Amino acid sequence: MFAVFKRELRAYFSSPIGYVVIGMFLFMSGIFFAASNLLGASPEYNGLLSTMAFIFLFLVPILTMRLLTEETRQHTDQMLITSPLSVTAIVVGKYLAAVAVYLITLLVTVLYPAMMSFFALLGLEWWKILGGYIGLFLLGASFIAVGLFFSSLTESQIVAAVATYTALLLMWIIDALTSMVPTGWLYGLGLVVIAAAALALIVWLSTRSIPATVATAVLLGAAIAVVAVLKQFLYEGLVAKVMAWFSLLKRYEDFNLGILGLSPVVYYLSFSAAFVFLTVRMIERKRWM
Amino acid sequence: MIQVENVSKRYGQRIAVDKLTFTVNQGEILGFLGPNGAGKSTTMNIITGYLSATEGSVKVDGHDILEEPHEVKQRIGYMPELPPLYPDMTVQDYLGFAAEIKGVTRAARAKAVDRAMEMLQLADVRGRLVKNLSKGYKQRVGVAQALVANPPVLILDEPTIGLDPQQIIETRALIRSLGREHTVVLSSHILPEIAAVCDRVLIINRGRIVASDTTANLSRGLSGESRLALRVAGPESEVLERLRSVANVHKVQSLGSREAGTVDVTVEAPPAHDIRRPIFEALAKAGYPILSMRSQDLTLEEIFLNLITRETEED
């Protein structure tokens, strides 16, 4: 894993990508820093951190688009997969390399509050800033996991980048969308039925056995029906609830206020782990196709 | 060392590899021969664990590729059809990385890289970026990558493609010397290469094995006859008549006259009988001197075409 990590990290800096991403990030965040904190003479730093999250959203696809697409294109995936390394070690090594580039960028921006501290008469709220940074780091790491996943789906960097943009922007505005979706229990039921059908389809595709598929469908159908009769209220507002699972931004608000809660940390870590896991599955699945 | 049993690979309806069964013994050099798209690369990808077979099992040194992938992958060095290279790395860094992922310890790594570079004569390009190398060098870096960790089994998919004749000869010599300690499987569609390097040949067409034997046996077994080409000084009709009267001769065919006063003939006989001496005696008695006599066993090229076309006709 460490070998892949090292190679990937070096690749970022032996190609323009590492410099472009870090440079763009610092340039844009520098403009905002100068405008709001220096010229605006404001000691409030965490507002800038949320802006940085938005800037980074636009740079993530550039950072992640080549992670796995390049391996396929250069046929180096054949060397990696036929080596004694496990697919998990390969994917995690690559993921951590992208996260490391992000971390380096964030560390450079620590210069901003350091600069401010010379001028803040009342001192800075360092703990609040630290909390904000931890949140920003976890949020960015989740973005990177999404980008990593999309780079495993295609051989084209452009497709991977565009798909990542779309997914991240969707997750960004998902809070606004949740207020628009209908909350009736029938919509919730519909969503569950679609999910059950998708699960049955997955069973069919992976086993090709009719009894197993029918059994899955019948079991899930029965469970859905029972819940619909006994606990109908569970379906109310379900669509919005499910969408809220993907709202990365909502969990970030606490960090921004300087609150370091356990549950958002666990949320971001498991969100990243889920996408890394999905990436591993995607690569392992390719062998069987 | 390698046991492949009933391995099939299907892509939807298309069958790429159809129930292949063969074994490769320790220290043997096995050649895969077949036209493009015959399933050579797919088979190699299955043995190395890059692809999974739809059916069947592959064992390397007693370890199943699906059950103990780690054990198998540690024993194999694989050079795929297109060399798996990182263009932005130097040759030395790249080989160091290859050694590292293949589990060569830090202490042994520099030595392993040097050894691989020496074997493939890459020392003078060690500091160059892979993307700036010529095709032949890239190919050799790909081979170096496969053997950097000194694995007992080497799987080389078309190792000499893109090399110039001098490099081809060197690479063949290298493979032959590797064959003393390693088990080697290599594929090629260049027939003389297989004949020059391999102990045994496996001819594959449309995912199936059509022949498996040593190069010498294949050549003898397939023709069904041993053939001689003669140039005899004498009148055509007389010479043909004399030859037909020799015991065990099946077929005599005149190829016309290419040199004044002589005739070129081919003579076929069952492989069990050596007819060279009786022919000499018959013609000597008649006073027609033999100017040349060559054995005309089939070349690998002819066997190959023969098998492939025969297969196609049967379908």
Coordinates of C-alpha atoms in Angstrom, one line a residue:
Chain A
M1 CA 0.0 0.0 0.0
F2 CA 2.8 2.4 0.9
A3 CA 4.5 1.7 -2.4
V4 CA 1.4 2.7 -4.4
F5 CA 0.9 5.7 -2.1
K6 CA 4.5 7.0 -2.7
R7 CA 4.3 6.4 -6.4
E8 CA 1.0 8.2 -6.7
L9 CA 2.1 11.1 -4.6
R10 CA 5.2 11.6 -6.7
A11 CA 3.1 11.3 -9.9
Y12 CA 1.1 14.3 -8.7
F13 CA 4.2 16.4 -8.6
S14 CA 6.0 15.0 -11.6
S15 CA 3.0 16.1 -13.7
P16 CA 1.4 19.5 -13.7
I17 CA -1.7 18.3 -11.9
G18 CA -0.4 18.6 -8.3
Y19 CA 0.9 22.1 -9.0
V20 CA -2.3 23.2 -10.8
V21 CA -4.6 22.0 -8.1
I22 CA -2.6 23.5 -5.3
G23 CA -1.9 26.7 -7.2
M24 CA -5.5 27.3 -8.2
F25 CA -6.7 26.6 -4.7
L26 CA -4.3 29.0 -3.1
F27 CA -4.9 31.6 -5.7
M28 CA -8.7 31.5 -5.3
S29 CA -8.7 31.2 -1.5
G30 CA -6.1 34.0 -1.4
I31 CA -8.5 36.3 -3.2
F32 CA -11.3 35.5 -0.8
F33 CA -8.9 35.8 2.2
A34 CA -7.7 39.2 1.1
A35 CA -11.3 40.4 0.4
S36 CA -13.0 39.2 3.5
N37 CA -10.4 39.1 6.2
L38 CA -7.7 41.5 5.3
L39 CA -9.6 44.3 3.5
G40 CA -12.7 43.6 5.4
A41 CA -10.6 43.6 8.6
S42 CA -12.7 40.7 10.0
P43 CA -11.3 38.2 12.6
E44 CA -13.9 35.7 11.6
Y45 CA -12.0 33.0 9.8
N46 CA -14.4 30.1 9.5
G47 CA -16.5 31.8 6.9
L48 CA -13.5 31.6 4.6
L49 CA -13.2 27.8 5.4
S50 CA -16.7 27.2 3.9
T51 CA -15.7 29.2 0.9
M52 CA -12.6 26.9 0.6
A53 CA -14.8 23.9 0.7
F54 CA -16.7 25.2 -2.3
I55 CA -13.5 26.1 -4.2
F56 CA -12.1 22.6 -3.5
L57 CA -15.3 21.1 -4.9
F58 CA -14.3 22.4 -8.3
L59 CA -10.7 21.1 -8.1
V60 CA -11.5 17.6 -6.8
P61 CA -12.4 16.1 -10.2
I62 CA -9.0 17.3 -11.6
L63 CA -7.3 15.7 -8.6
T64 CA -9.0 12.4 -8.9
M65 CA -9.9 11.9 -12.6
R66 CA -6.7 10.2 -13.5
L67 CA -6.4 8.0 -10.4
L68 CA -7.7 4.8 -12.0
T69 CA -8.5 5.8 -15.5
E70 CA -4.8 6.3 -16.2
E71 CA -3.9 2.8 -14.9
T72 CA -6.3 1.2 -17.4
R73 CA -5.1 3.3 -20.2
Q74 CA -1.4 2.6 -19.6
H75 CA -2.1 -1.1 -18.9
T76 CA -0.4 -0.6 -15.5
D77 CA -3.5 -2.0 -13.9
Q78 CA -2.3 -5.4 -15.2
M79 CA 1.0 -5.0 -13.3
L80 CA -0.7 -3.9 -10.1
I81 CA -3.4 -6.5 -10.1
T82 CA -1.1 -9.4 -10.9
S83 CA 1.3 -8.3 -8.2
P84 CA 0.9 -9.7 -4.7
L85 CA -0.8 -6.5 -3.6
S86 CA -4.5 -6.8 -2.8
V87 CA -6.9 -4.6 -4.7
T88 CA -7.8 -2.9 -1.4
A89 CA -4.2 -1.9 -0.8
I90 CA -3.9 -0.5 -4.3
V91 CA -7.1 1.6 -4.0
V92 CA -6.4 2.8 -0.5
G93 CA -2.9 3.8 -1.5
K94 CA -4.2 5.9 -4.3
Y95 CA -6.9 7.4 -2.2
L96 CA -4.5 8.4 0.5
A97 CA -2.1 10.0 -2.1
A98 CA -4.9 12.3 -3.3
V99 CA -5.9 13.0 0.3
A100 CA -2.2 13.9 1.0
V101 CA -2.1 16.4 -1.8
Y102 CA -5.3 18.0 -0.3
L103 CA -3.8 18.0 3.2
I104 CA -0.6 19.7 1.9
T105 CA -2.8 22.4 0.4
L106 CA -4.7 22.9 3.6
L107 CA -1.5 23.1 5.6
V108 CA -0.3 25.9 3.3
T109 CA -3.5 27.9 4.0
V110 CA -2.7 27.8 7.8
L111 CA -0.5 30.8 6.8
Y112 CA -3.7 32.9 6.5
P113 CA -4.8 32.7 10.2
A114 CA -1.1 32.9 11.2
M115 CA -0.9 36.2 9.3
M116 CA -4.2 37.4 10.9
S117 CA -2.9 36.6 14.3
F118 CA -0.4 39.5 14.1
F119 CA -3.2 42.0 13.6
A120 CA -6.0 40.6 15.7
L121 CA -6.1 42.7 18.8
L122 CA -8.2 40.3 20.8
G123 CA -6.4 37.2 19.4
L124 CA -8.0 34.5 17.2
E125 CA -10.3 31.7 18.2
W126 CA -7.8 29.0 17.5
W127 CA -9.9 26.1 18.6
K128 CA -12.8 27.2 16.5
I129 CA -10.4 27.5 13.5
L130 CA -8.9 24.0 14.2
G131 CA -12.4 22.5 14.4
G132 CA -13.2 24.2 11.1
Y133 CA -10.1 22.8 9.5
I134 CA -10.8 19.2 10.7
G135 CA -14.3 19.5 9.2
L136 CA -12.9 20.9 5.9
F137 CA -10.4 18.1 5.8
L138 CA -13.0 15.4 6.3
L139 CA -15.4 17.0 3.8
G140 CA -12.6 17.2 1.2
A141 CA -11.6 13.6 1.9
S142 CA -15.2 12.5 1.2
F143 CA -15.2 14.5 -2.1
I144 CA -12.0 12.7 -3.1
A145 CA -13.6 9.3 -2.3
V146 CA -16.5 10.2 -4.7
G147 CA -14.0 11.2 -7.4
L148 CA -12.0 8.0 -6.9
F149 CA -15.1 5.9 -7.4
F150 CA -16.0 7.6 -10.6
S151 CA -12.5 7.2 -12.0
S152 CA -12.9 3.4 -11.5
L153 CA -16.1 3.4 -13.7
T154 CA -14.6 4.6 -17.0
E155 CA -11.4 4.7 -19.0
S156 CA -11.9 8.3 -19.9
Q157 CA -10.6 11.1 -17.7
I158 CA -13.1 13.6 -19.1
V159 CA -16.1 11.3 -18.3
A160 CA -14.7 10.7 -14.8
A161 CA -14.3 14.4 -14.2
V162 CA -17.7 15.4 -15.5
A163 CA -19.4 12.6 -13.5
T164 CA -17.6 13.7 -10.3
Y165 CA -18.6 17.3 -10.9
T166 CA -22.3 16.3 -11.3
A167 CA -22.3 14.1 -8.3
L168 CA -20.6 16.6 -6.0
L169 CA -22.8 19.5 -7.1
L170 CA -25.8 17.4 -6.5
M171 CA -24.6 16.6 -3.0
W172 CA -23.9 20.3 -2.5
I173 CA -27.5 21.4 -3.4
I174 CA -29.2 18.4 -2.0
D175 CA -30.4 20.3 1.0
A176 CA -32.3 22.7 -1.2
L177 CA -33.7 19.8 -3.1
T178 CA -35.0 17.9 -0.1
S179 CA -37.4 20.8 0.7
M180 CA -38.9 20.3 -2.8
V181 CA -39.6 16.5 -2.8
P182 CA -43.0 15.3 -1.9
T183 CA -43.4 13.9 1.7
G184 CA -46.5 11.6 1.2
W185 CA -46.1 8.0 2.4
L186 CA -46.9 6.7 -1.0
Y187 CA -43.7 8.3 -2.4
G188 CA -41.7 6.7 0.4
L189 CA -43.3 3.4 -0.4
G190 CA -42.4 3.9 -4.1
L191 CA -38.8 4.5 -3.3
V192 CA -38.6 1.4 -1.1
V193 CA -40.2 -0.7 -3.8
I194 CA -37.7 0.6 -6.4
A195 CA -34.8 -0.1 -4.0
A196 CA -36.1 -3.7 -3.4
A197 CA -36.4 -4.2 -7.2
A198 CA -32.9 -3.0 -7.7
L199 CA -31.7 -5.4 -5.0
A200 CA -33.5 -8.3 -6.6
L201 CA -31.9 -7.3 -9.9
I202 CA -28.4 -7.3 -8.3
V203 CA -29.1 -10.8 -7.0
W204 CA -30.2 -12.0 -10.4
L205 CA -27.1 -10.5 -12.1
S206 CA -24.7 -12.0 -9.7
T207 CA -26.2 -15.4 -9.2
R208 CA -28.3 -16.0 -12.4
S209 CA -30.6 -18.2 -10.2
I210 CA -34.3 -17.7 -10.6
P211 CA -35.2 -19.2 -7.1
A212 CA -32.8 -16.9 -5.3
T213 CA -34.1 -13.8 -7.2
V214 CA -37.8 -14.7 -6.6
A215 CA -37.1 -15.4 -2.9
T216 CA -35.3 -12.1 -2.5
A217 CA -38.2 -10.2 -4.2
V218 CA -40.9 -12.0 -2.2
L219 CA -39.1 -11.5 1.1
L220 CA -38.5 -7.8 0.5
G221 CA -42.0 -7.3 -0.9
A222 CA -43.5 -9.0 2.2
A223 CA -41.4 -6.8 4.6
I224 CA -42.4 -3.7 2.7
A225 CA -46.1 -4.6 2.8
V226 CA -46.0 -5.4 6.5
V227 CA -44.4 -2.1 7.3
A228 CA -46.9 -0.3 5.1
V229 CA -49.8 -1.8 7.0
L230 CA -48.4 -1.6 10.6
K231 CA -46.1 1.4 10.6
Q232 CA -47.2 3.5 7.7
F233 CA -45.7 6.7 9.2
L234 CA -42.2 5.3 8.5
Y235 CA -42.7 6.0 4.8
E236 CA -43.6 9.6 5.4
G237 CA -40.9 12.0 4.2
L238 CA -38.7 9.0 3.4
V239 CA -37.4 10.4 0.1
A240 CA -36.1 13.5 1.9
K241 CA -34.6 11.4 4.6
V242 CA -32.7 9.3 2.1
M243 CA -31.5 12.3 0.2
A244 CA -30.3 13.8 3.5
W245 CA -27.9 10.9 3.9
F246 CA -25.9 12.3 1.0
S247 CA -25.9 15.9 2.3
L248 CA -22.2 16.4 3.0
L249 CA -22.7 20.0 3.7
K250 CA -25.2 19.7 6.5
R251 CA -22.7 17.9 8.6
Y252 CA -20.2 20.6 8.0
E253 CA -22.2 23.3 9.7
D254 CA -21.3 22.1 13.2
F255 CA -17.6 22.2 12.4
N256 CA -17.9 25.7 11.1
L257 CA -19.3 26.8 14.4
G258 CA -16.4 25.2 16.1
I259 CA -18.3 22.2 17.4
L260 CA -16.4 19.0 17.1
G261 CA -19.1 16.3 17.4
L262 CA -18.5 12.6 17.0
S263 CA -21.3 11.8 14.7
P264 CA -20.3 14.1 11.8
V265 CA -16.7 12.7 12.0
V266 CA -18.1 9.2 11.9
Y267 CA -20.4 10.2 9.0
Y268 CA -17.5 11.6 6.9
L269 CA -15.2 8.7 7.6
S270 CA -17.9 6.1 6.8
F271 CA -18.9 8.0 3.7
S272 CA -15.3 7.9 2.4
A273 CA -14.9 4.3 3.4
A274 CA -18.1 3.3 1.6
F275 CA -16.9 4.9 -1.7
V276 CA -13.5 3.4 -1.3
F277 CA -15.1 0.0 -0.8
L278 CA -17.3 0.5 -3.8
T279 CA -14.3 1.3 -5.9
V280 CA -12.6 -1.9 -4.7
R281 CA -15.7 -3.8 -5.7
M282 CA -15.8 -2.2 -9.1
I283 CA -12.2 -3.2 -9.9
E284 CA -12.7 -6.7 -8.6
R285 CA -15.8 -7.0 -10.7
K286 CA -13.9 -6.2 -13.9
R287 CA -12.0 -9.5 -13.6
W288 CA -15.3 -11.4 -14.1
M289 CA -16.5 -9.5 -17.1
Chain B
M1 CA 4.5 -26.1 -11.9
I2 CA 1.4 -24.7 -13.7
Q3 CA -1.7 -26.8 -14.0
V4 CA -4.5 -25.5 -16.2
E5 CA -7.6 -27.6 -16.0
N6 CA -10.7 -27.2 -18.2
V7 CA -10.4 -23.4 -18.2
S8 CA -13.0 -21.5 -20.2
K9 CA -13.6 -17.8 -20.6
R10 CA -16.8 -16.5 -22.1
Y11 CA -17.7 -12.9 -22.9
G12 CA -21.5 -13.1 -23.1
Q13 CA -22.0 -15.5 -26.0
R14 CA -18.5 -15.2 -27.4
I15 CA -16.1 -18.0 -26.2
A16 CA -12.6 -16.7 -25.9
V17 CA -11.1 -19.7 -24.3
D18 CA -12.7 -23.1 -24.6
K19 CA -11.9 -25.8 -22.0
L20 CA -8.1 -25.5 -22.1
T21 CA -6.2 -28.2 -20.2
F22 CA -2.4 -28.4 -20.0
T23 CA 0.5 -28.5 -17.6
V24 CA 3.8 -26.8 -17.6
N25 CA 6.6 -28.6 -15.8
Q26 CA 9.2 -27.0 -13.7
G27 CA 12.1 -25.6 -15.7
E28 CA 10.2 -26.0 -19.0
I29 CA 9.8 -23.3 -21.7
L30 CA 6.4 -23.6 -23.2
G31 CA 5.4 -21.7 -26.3
F32 CA 1.9 -20.5 -27.1
L33 CA 1.4 -20.2 -30.8
G34 CA -1.7 -19.0 -32.5
P35 CA -3.1 -16.4 -34.8
N36 CA -4.3 -13.1 -33.4
G37 CA -7.4 -13.4 -31.3
A38 CA -6.8 -17.1 -30.6
G39 CA -7.0 -16.7 -26.9
K40 CA -3.3 -16.6 -26.0
S41 CA -3.4 -13.3 -24.0
T42 CA -6.7 -14.2 -22.4
T43 CA -5.2 -17.5 -21.2
M44 CA -2.2 -15.7 -19.8
N45 CA -4.4 -13.1 -18.1
I46 CA -6.2 -16.0 -16.4
I47 CA -3.1 -17.8 -15.2
T48 CA -1.7 -14.5 -13.7
G49 CA -5.0 -13.7 -12.0
Y50 CA -5.8 -10.5 -14.0
L51 CA -9.0 -12.1 -15.3
S52 CA -11.0 -14.9 -13.8
A53 CA -12.0 -17.9 -15.8
T54 CA -15.7 -18.6 -16.3
E55 CA -15.0 -22.3 -15.5
G56 CA -12.1 -24.4 -14.6
S57 CA -9.1 -24.1 -12.3
V58 CA -5.5 -22.8 -12.5
K59 CA -2.9 -24.0 -10.0
V60 CA 0.6 -22.6 -9.8
D61 CA 3.0 -24.6 -7.6
G62 CA -0.1 -26.3 -6.0
H63 CA -1.8 -23.1 -5.1
D64 CA -5.2 -22.2 -6.7
I65 CA -5.4 -18.7 -8.2
L66 CA -8.8 -18.1 -6.8
E67 CA -8.3 -19.5 -3.3
E68 CA -4.7 -18.4 -2.6
P69 CA -4.2 -15.5 -5.0
H70 CA -1.4 -14.0 -2.9
E71 CA 0.7 -17.2 -3.0
V72 CA 0.2 -17.5 -6.8
K73 CA 1.0 -13.9 -7.6
Q74 CA 4.2 -14.0 -5.5
R75 CA 5.5 -16.8 -7.8
I76 CA 4.7 -15.2 -11.1
G77 CA 6.3 -12.4 -13.1
Y78 CA 4.1 -11.3 -15.9
M79 CA 4.8 -9.2 -19.0
P80 CA 1.5 -8.4 -20.6
E81 CA 0.9 -7.9 -24.3
L82 CA 1.5 -4.2 -24.0
P83 CA 4.2 -3.3 -21.5
P84 CA 2.6 -1.8 -18.3
L85 CA 4.7 1.4 -18.0
Y86 CA 4.4 4.7 -16.1
P87 CA 5.6 7.3 -18.6
D88 CA 6.6 9.9 -16.0
M89 CA 9.0 7.6 -14.1
T90 CA 12.7 6.9 -14.8
V91 CA 13.6 3.4 -15.7
Q92 CA 15.4 2.9 -12.3
D93 CA 12.5 4.3 -10.3
Y94 CA 10.0 2.3 -12.2
L95 CA 11.8 -1.0 -11.7
G96 CA 12.3 0.0 -8.0
F97 CA 8.5 0.4 -7.7
A98 CA 7.9 -2.9 -9.5
A99 CA 10.3 -4.6 -7.1
E100 CA 8.6 -3.0 -4.1
I101 CA 5.0 -4.0 -5.0
K102 CA 6.3 -7.5 -5.7
G103 CA 7.6 -7.7 -2.2
V104 CA 11.3 -7.3 -2.6
T105 CA 12.7 -6.0 0.7
R106 CA 14.2 -2.6 0.9
A107 CA 17.7 -4.0 1.4
A108 CA 17.6 -6.3 -1.6
R109 CA 15.8 -3.8 -3.9
A110 CA 18.7 -1.9 -5.4
K111 CA 20.5 -5.1 -6.2
A112 CA 17.4 -6.7 -7.8
V113 CA 16.9 -3.6 -10.0
D114 CA 20.6 -3.6 -11.1
R115 CA 20.4 -7.3 -11.9
A116 CA 17.2 -6.8 -14.0
M117 CA 18.8 -3.8 -15.8
E118 CA 21.9 -5.8 -16.5
M119 CA 20.0 -8.7 -17.9
L120 CA 18.1 -6.6 -20.3
Q121 CA 20.9 -4.1 -21.0
L122 CA 19.1 -1.1 -19.7
A123 CA 21.9 0.3 -17.6
D124 CA 22.6 3.1 -20.0
V125 CA 19.0 4.4 -19.9
R126 CA 18.5 4.0 -16.1
G127 CA 18.0 7.7 -15.6
R128 CA 15.8 8.4 -18.6
L129 CA 12.0 8.9 -18.4
V130 CA 10.1 5.9 -19.7
K131 CA 8.1 8.1 -22.1
N132 CA 11.2 9.2 -23.9
L133 CA 12.4 5.6 -24.6
S134 CA 12.2 3.9 -28.0
K135 CA 9.8 1.1 -28.5
G136 CA 12.4 -1.6 -28.2
Y137 CA 13.6 -0.2 -24.9
K138 CA 10.1 0.1 -23.5
Q139 CA 9.5 -3.5 -24.4
R140 CA 12.7 -4.5 -22.5
V141 CA 11.7 -2.4 -19.5
G142 CA 8.5 -4.4 -19.5
V143 CA 10.4 -7.7 -19.5
A144 CA 12.7 -6.4 -16.8
Q145 CA 9.7 -5.6 -14.7
A146 CA 8.5 -9.2 -14.9
L147 CA 11.8 -10.7 -13.7
V148 CA 12.9 -8.0 -11.2
A149 CA 11.7 -10.0 -8.2
N150 CA 13.2 -13.2 -9.6
P151 CA 10.0 -15.2 -9.5
P152 CA 10.0 -18.9 -10.3
V153 CA 7.4 -18.6 -13.1
L154 CA 7.6 -16.1 -15.9
I155 CA 4.7 -15.4 -18.2
L156 CA 5.7 -13.4 -21.2
D157 CA 3.2 -12.2 -23.8
E158 CA 5.0 -11.6 -27.1
P159 CA 8.2 -10.5 -25.4
T160 CA 10.1 -9.7 -28.6
I161 CA 7.6 -7.6 -30.4
G162 CA 8.9 -4.3 -31.5
L163 CA 12.6 -5.2 -31.0
D164 CA 15.2 -5.0 -33.8
P165 CA 16.8 -8.2 -35.0
Q166 CA 19.9 -7.9 -32.8
Q167 CA 17.7 -7.4 -29.7
I168 CA 15.5 -10.2 -30.7
I169 CA 18.4 -12.6 -30.8
E170 CA 19.6 -11.3 -27.4
T171 CA 16.2 -11.6 -25.8
R172 CA 15.8 -15.1 -27.1
A173 CA 19.1 -16.1 -25.6
L174 CA 18.0 -14.5 -22.4
I175 CA 14.8 -16.4 -22.3
R176 CA 16.6 -19.6 -23.0
S177 CA 19.0 -19.0 -20.2
L178 CA 16.1 -18.1 -17.9
G179 CA 14.6 -21.4 -18.7
R180 CA 17.3 -23.2 -16.8
E181 CA 16.1 -21.9 -13.5
H182 CA 12.6 -20.6 -14.2
T183 CA 9.4 -22.0 -15.7
V184 CA 8.6 -19.9 -18.7
V185 CA 5.5 -19.6 -20.7
L186 CA 5.7 -17.3 -23.7
S187 CA 3.5 -16.5 -26.6
S188 CA 4.3 -15.5 -30.0
H189 CA 3.0 -15.5 -33.5
I190 CA 6.5 -15.6 -34.9
L191 CA 7.1 -19.2 -35.5
P192 CA 10.9 -19.4 -35.8
E193 CA 11.0 -17.8 -32.4
I194 CA 9.0 -20.5 -30.8
A195 CA 11.1 -23.1 -32.6
A196 CA 14.3 -21.5 -31.4
V197 CA 13.4 -21.0 -27.8
C198 CA 10.8 -23.4 -26.6
D199 CA 10.9 -27.0 -25.5
R200 CA 7.3 -27.5 -26.2
V201 CA 4.7 -25.8 -28.3
L202 CA 1.0 -25.4 -27.7
I203 CA -0.9 -24.4 -30.8
I204 CA -4.1 -22.5 -30.0
N205 CA -6.8 -21.6 -32.4
R206 CA -10.2 -20.1 -31.5
G207 CA -9.6 -20.8 -27.8
R208 CA -8.8 -24.4 -28.2
I209 CA -5.6 -26.4 -28.2
V210 CA -5.1 -27.9 -31.7
A211 CA -1.7 -29.4 -31.0
S212 CA 0.7 -29.9 -28.2
D213 CA 4.1 -31.4 -28.6
T214 CA 7.8 -30.8 -28.9
T215 CA 8.7 -28.8 -32.0
A216 CA 10.5 -31.9 -33.5
N217 CA 7.7 -34.2 -32.9
L218 CA 5.1 -31.9 -34.3
S219 CA 7.0 -31.5 -37.4
R220 CA 7.4 -35.2 -37.9
G221 CA 4.0 -36.3 -36.8
L222 CA 2.0 -33.9 -38.8
S223 CA 3.4 -34.4 -42.2
G224 CA 2.5 -38.2 -41.9
E225 CA 5.2 -38.8 -44.5
S226 CA 8.8 -38.0 -44.6
R227 CA 9.7 -36.2 -47.7
L228 CA 12.9 -35.9 -49.7
A229 CA 13.8 -33.5 -52.4
L230 CA 16.3 -34.7 -55.0
R231 CA 18.2 -33.3 -57.9
V232 CA 19.3 -36.1 -60.2
A233 CA 21.4 -35.8 -63.4
G234 CA 19.5 -37.9 -66.0
P235 CA 16.4 -38.0 -68.2
E236 CA 13.2 -37.2 -66.4
S237 CA 11.1 -40.2 -67.3
E238 CA 13.9 -42.7 -66.6
V239 CA 14.6 -41.2 -63.2
L240 CA 11.0 -41.2 -62.2
E241 CA 10.6 -44.8 -63.2
R242 CA 13.7 -45.9 -61.2
L243 CA 12.5 -44.0 -58.2
R244 CA 9.0 -45.6 -58.3
S245 CA 10.5 -49.0 -58.3
V246 CA 12.2 -48.4 -54.9
A247 CA 10.5 -50.3 -52.0
N248 CA 8.3 -48.2 -49.7
V249 CA 8.2 -45.2 -51.9
H250 CA 4.6 -43.8 -52.0
K251 CA 4.7 -40.9 -54.2
V252 CA 7.1 -39.5 -56.7
Q253 CA 6.6 -36.1 -58.2
S254 CA 8.6 -34.2 -60.8
L255 CA 9.2 -30.6 -60.2
G256 CA 10.7 -30.1 -63.7
S257 CA 14.2 -29.2 -64.6
R258 CA 16.0 -26.2 -63.2
E259 CA 19.5 -27.1 -64.3
A260 CA 20.4 -28.4 -67.8
G261 CA 20.4 -32.2 -67.9
T262 CA 19.0 -32.7 -64.4
V263 CA 15.5 -33.1 -62.9
D264 CA 14.1 -32.1 -59.5
V265 CA 11.9 -34.7 -57.8
T266 CA 10.2 -35.0 -54.4
V267 CA 9.8 -38.5 -53.0
E268 CA 7.5 -39.4 -50.1
A269 CA 7.6 -42.4 -47.9
P270 CA 6.2 -43.5 -44.5
P271 CA 8.2 -42.0 -41.6
A272 CA 9.2 -45.4 -40.3
H273 CA 11.3 -46.2 -43.3
D274 CA 14.6 -44.5 -44.2
I275 CA 14.6 -44.6 -48.0
R276 CA 17.7 -42.5 -48.6
R277 CA 20.0 -45.5 -49.0
P278 CA 17.8 -47.6 -51.3
I279 CA 17.3 -44.5 -53.5
F280 CA 21.0 -43.9 -53.8
E281 CA 21.6 -47.5 -54.7
A282 CA 18.8 -47.6 -57.3
L283 CA 20.0 -44.5 -59.0
A284 CA 23.6 -45.4 -58.8
K285 CA 23.0 -48.7 -60.4
A286 CA 21.2 -47.0 -63.3
G287 CA 24.1 -44.5 -63.6
Y288 CA 22.2 -41.3 -62.6
P289 CA 24.2 -39.4 -60.1
I290 CA 22.3 -37.6 -57.2
L291 CA 23.5 -34.0 -57.1
S292 CA 21.6 -33.1 -54.0
M293 CA 19.3 -34.7 -51.5
R294 CA 17.4 -32.8 -48.8
S295 CA 15.0 -33.9 -46.1
Q296 CA 11.8 -31.8 -46.4
D297 CA 10.1 -32.2 -43.1
L298 CA 7.4 -29.6 -42.6
T299 CA 8.5 -26.3 -41.1
L300 CA 6.6 -25.0 -38.1
E301 CA 5.1 -22.5 -40.4
E302 CA 3.6 -25.2 -42.6
I303 CA 2.4 -27.2 -39.6
F304 CA 0.7 -24.1 -38.2
L305 CA -1.1 -23.2 -41.3
N306 CA -2.0 -26.8 -41.8
L307 CA -3.6 -27.1 -38.4
I308 CA -5.4 -23.8 -38.6
T309 CA -6.9 -24.5 -42.0
R310 CA -7.8 -28.0 -41.1
E311 CA -9.6 -26.7 -38.1
T312 CA -11.5 -24.2 -40.1
E313 CA -12.5 -26.8 -42.7
E314 CA -13.9 -29.1 -40.1
D315 CA -16.3 -26.5 -38.8

